[in-house]
């Protein structure tokens, strides 16, 4: 299976990992609440896992516009 990281803001694919076993600790998602995990992680029918994160360019844009942080959830 693959773990695919996609930017939640612009939809750009940031990276992908091939994993036999998905370890939620490795992904850092064990620290999230159940609700957050459901929003961020999508299990595809082919077994791949899509994780929505934020890409560098969107992160930079948000630093220029910090008020965006009030509108959405971000990984620390
Ligand atoms: Zn982005």
mmCIF file of C-alpha atoms and ligand atoms in Angstrom:
data_model
loop_
_atom_site.group_PDB
_atom_site.id
_atom_site.type_symbol
_atom_site.label_atom_id
_atom_site.label_comp_id
_atom_site.label_asym_id
_atom_site.label_seq_id
_atom_site.Cartn_x
_atom_site.Cartn_y
_atom_site.Cartn_z
ATOM 1 C CA UNK A 1 0.000 0.000 0.000
ATOM 2 C CA UNK A 2 1.022 3.592 -0.404
ATOM 3 C CA UNK A 3 0.660 6.551 1.855
ATOM 4 C CA UNK A 4 0.077 9.661 -0.185
ATOM 5 C CA UNK A 5 0.458 13.110 1.296
ATOM 6 C CA UNK A 6 -1.633 15.755 -0.370
ATOM 7 C CA UNK A 7 -1.938 19.431 0.415
ATOM 8 C CA UNK A 8 -5.363 20.101 1.840
ATOM 9 C CA UNK A 9 -5.368 23.625 0.483
ATOM 10 C CA UNK A 10 -4.127 23.410 -3.094
ATOM 11 C CA UNK A 11 -4.430 19.670 -3.673
ATOM 12 C CA UNK A 12 -0.811 19.228 -4.659
ATOM 13 C CA UNK A 13 0.730 15.833 -4.021
ATOM 14 C CA UNK A 14 3.608 16.400 -1.593
ATOM 15 C CA UNK A 15 4.980 12.905 -1.380
ATOM 16 C CA UNK A 16 4.203 9.227 -1.188
ATOM 17 C CA UNK A 17 5.525 6.339 0.861
ATOM 18 C CA UNK A 18 5.276 2.644 0.183
ATOM 19 C CA UNK A 19 4.484 0.819 3.380
ATOM 20 C CA UNK A 20 3.521 -2.726 4.210
ATOM 21 C CA UNK A 21 2.055 -1.642 7.490
ATOM 22 C CA UNK A 22 0.768 1.766 8.383
ATOM 23 C CA UNK A 23 1.920 2.834 11.797
ATOM 24 C CA UNK A 24 -0.177 5.691 13.047
ATOM 25 C CA UNK A 25 2.573 6.681 15.477
ATOM 26 C CA UNK A 26 5.007 7.106 12.611
ATOM 27 C CA UNK A 27 2.530 9.290 10.784
ATOM 28 C CA UNK A 28 2.005 11.463 13.813
ATOM 29 C CA UNK A 29 -1.717 10.960 13.579
ATOM 30 C CA UNK A 30 -2.003 9.189 16.907
ATOM 31 C CA UNK A 31 -1.815 12.592 18.540
ATOM 32 C CA UNK A 32 -4.906 13.793 16.755
ATOM 33 C CA UNK A 33 -8.422 13.392 17.959
ATOM 34 C CA UNK A 34 -10.687 10.918 16.225
ATOM 35 C CA UNK A 35 -12.529 13.705 14.510
ATOM 36 C CA UNK A 36 -9.350 15.254 13.190
ATOM 37 C CA UNK A 37 -8.097 11.913 11.953
ATOM 38 C CA UNK A 38 -11.283 11.304 10.033
ATOM 39 C CA UNK A 39 -10.967 14.653 8.358
ATOM 40 C CA UNK A 40 -7.319 14.271 7.459
ATOM 41 C CA UNK A 41 -7.024 10.663 6.448
ATOM 42 C CA UNK A 42 -8.876 8.927 3.704
ATOM 43 C CA UNK A 43 -8.590 5.218 3.078
ATOM 44 C CA UNK A 44 -8.963 4.483 -0.585
ATOM 45 C CA UNK A 45 -10.567 1.407 -2.043
ATOM 46 C CA UNK A 46 -7.235 0.140 -3.388
ATOM 47 C CA UNK A 47 -5.729 0.151 0.113
ATOM 48 C CA UNK A 48 -3.816 3.382 -0.260
ATOM 49 C CA UNK A 49 -4.018 5.958 2.469
ATOM 50 C CA UNK A 50 -4.347 9.611 1.530
ATOM 51 C CA UNK A 51 -3.285 12.078 4.196
ATOM 52 C CA UNK A 52 -4.123 15.717 3.903
ATOM 53 C CA UNK A 53 -1.384 18.003 5.152
ATOM 54 C CA UNK A 54 -0.145 21.410 4.096
ATOM 55 C CA UNK A 55 2.513 22.043 1.474
ATOM 56 C CA UNK A 56 5.390 24.459 1.756
ATOM 57 C CA UNK A 57 3.944 27.120 -0.503
ATOM 58 C CA UNK A 58 0.611 27.152 1.296
ATOM 59 C CA UNK A 59 2.410 27.218 4.623
ATOM 60 C CA UNK A 60 4.377 30.241 3.476
ATOM 61 C CA UNK A 61 1.211 31.907 2.263
ATOM 62 C CA UNK A 62 -0.363 31.318 5.647
ATOM 63 C CA UNK A 63 2.609 32.851 7.380
ATOM 64 C CA UNK A 64 1.990 35.960 5.317
ATOM 65 C CA UNK A 65 -1.673 35.840 6.273
ATOM 66 C CA UNK A 66 -1.785 34.523 9.842
ATOM 67 C CA UNK A 67 -5.464 35.227 10.217
ATOM 68 C CA UNK A 68 -6.099 32.194 8.014
ATOM 69 C CA UNK A 69 -5.187 30.108 11.007
ATOM 70 C CA UNK A 70 -8.474 31.004 12.588
ATOM 71 C CA UNK A 71 -10.328 29.424 9.720
ATOM 72 C CA UNK A 72 -8.793 26.009 9.572
ATOM 73 C CA UNK A 73 -6.913 23.298 11.381
ATOM 74 C CA UNK A 74 -3.162 22.904 10.979
ATOM 75 C CA UNK A 75 -0.633 20.348 12.022
ATOM 76 C CA UNK A 76 1.720 21.756 14.567
HETATM 77 ZN ZN1 LIG B 1 -0.701 23.680 -0.926
#
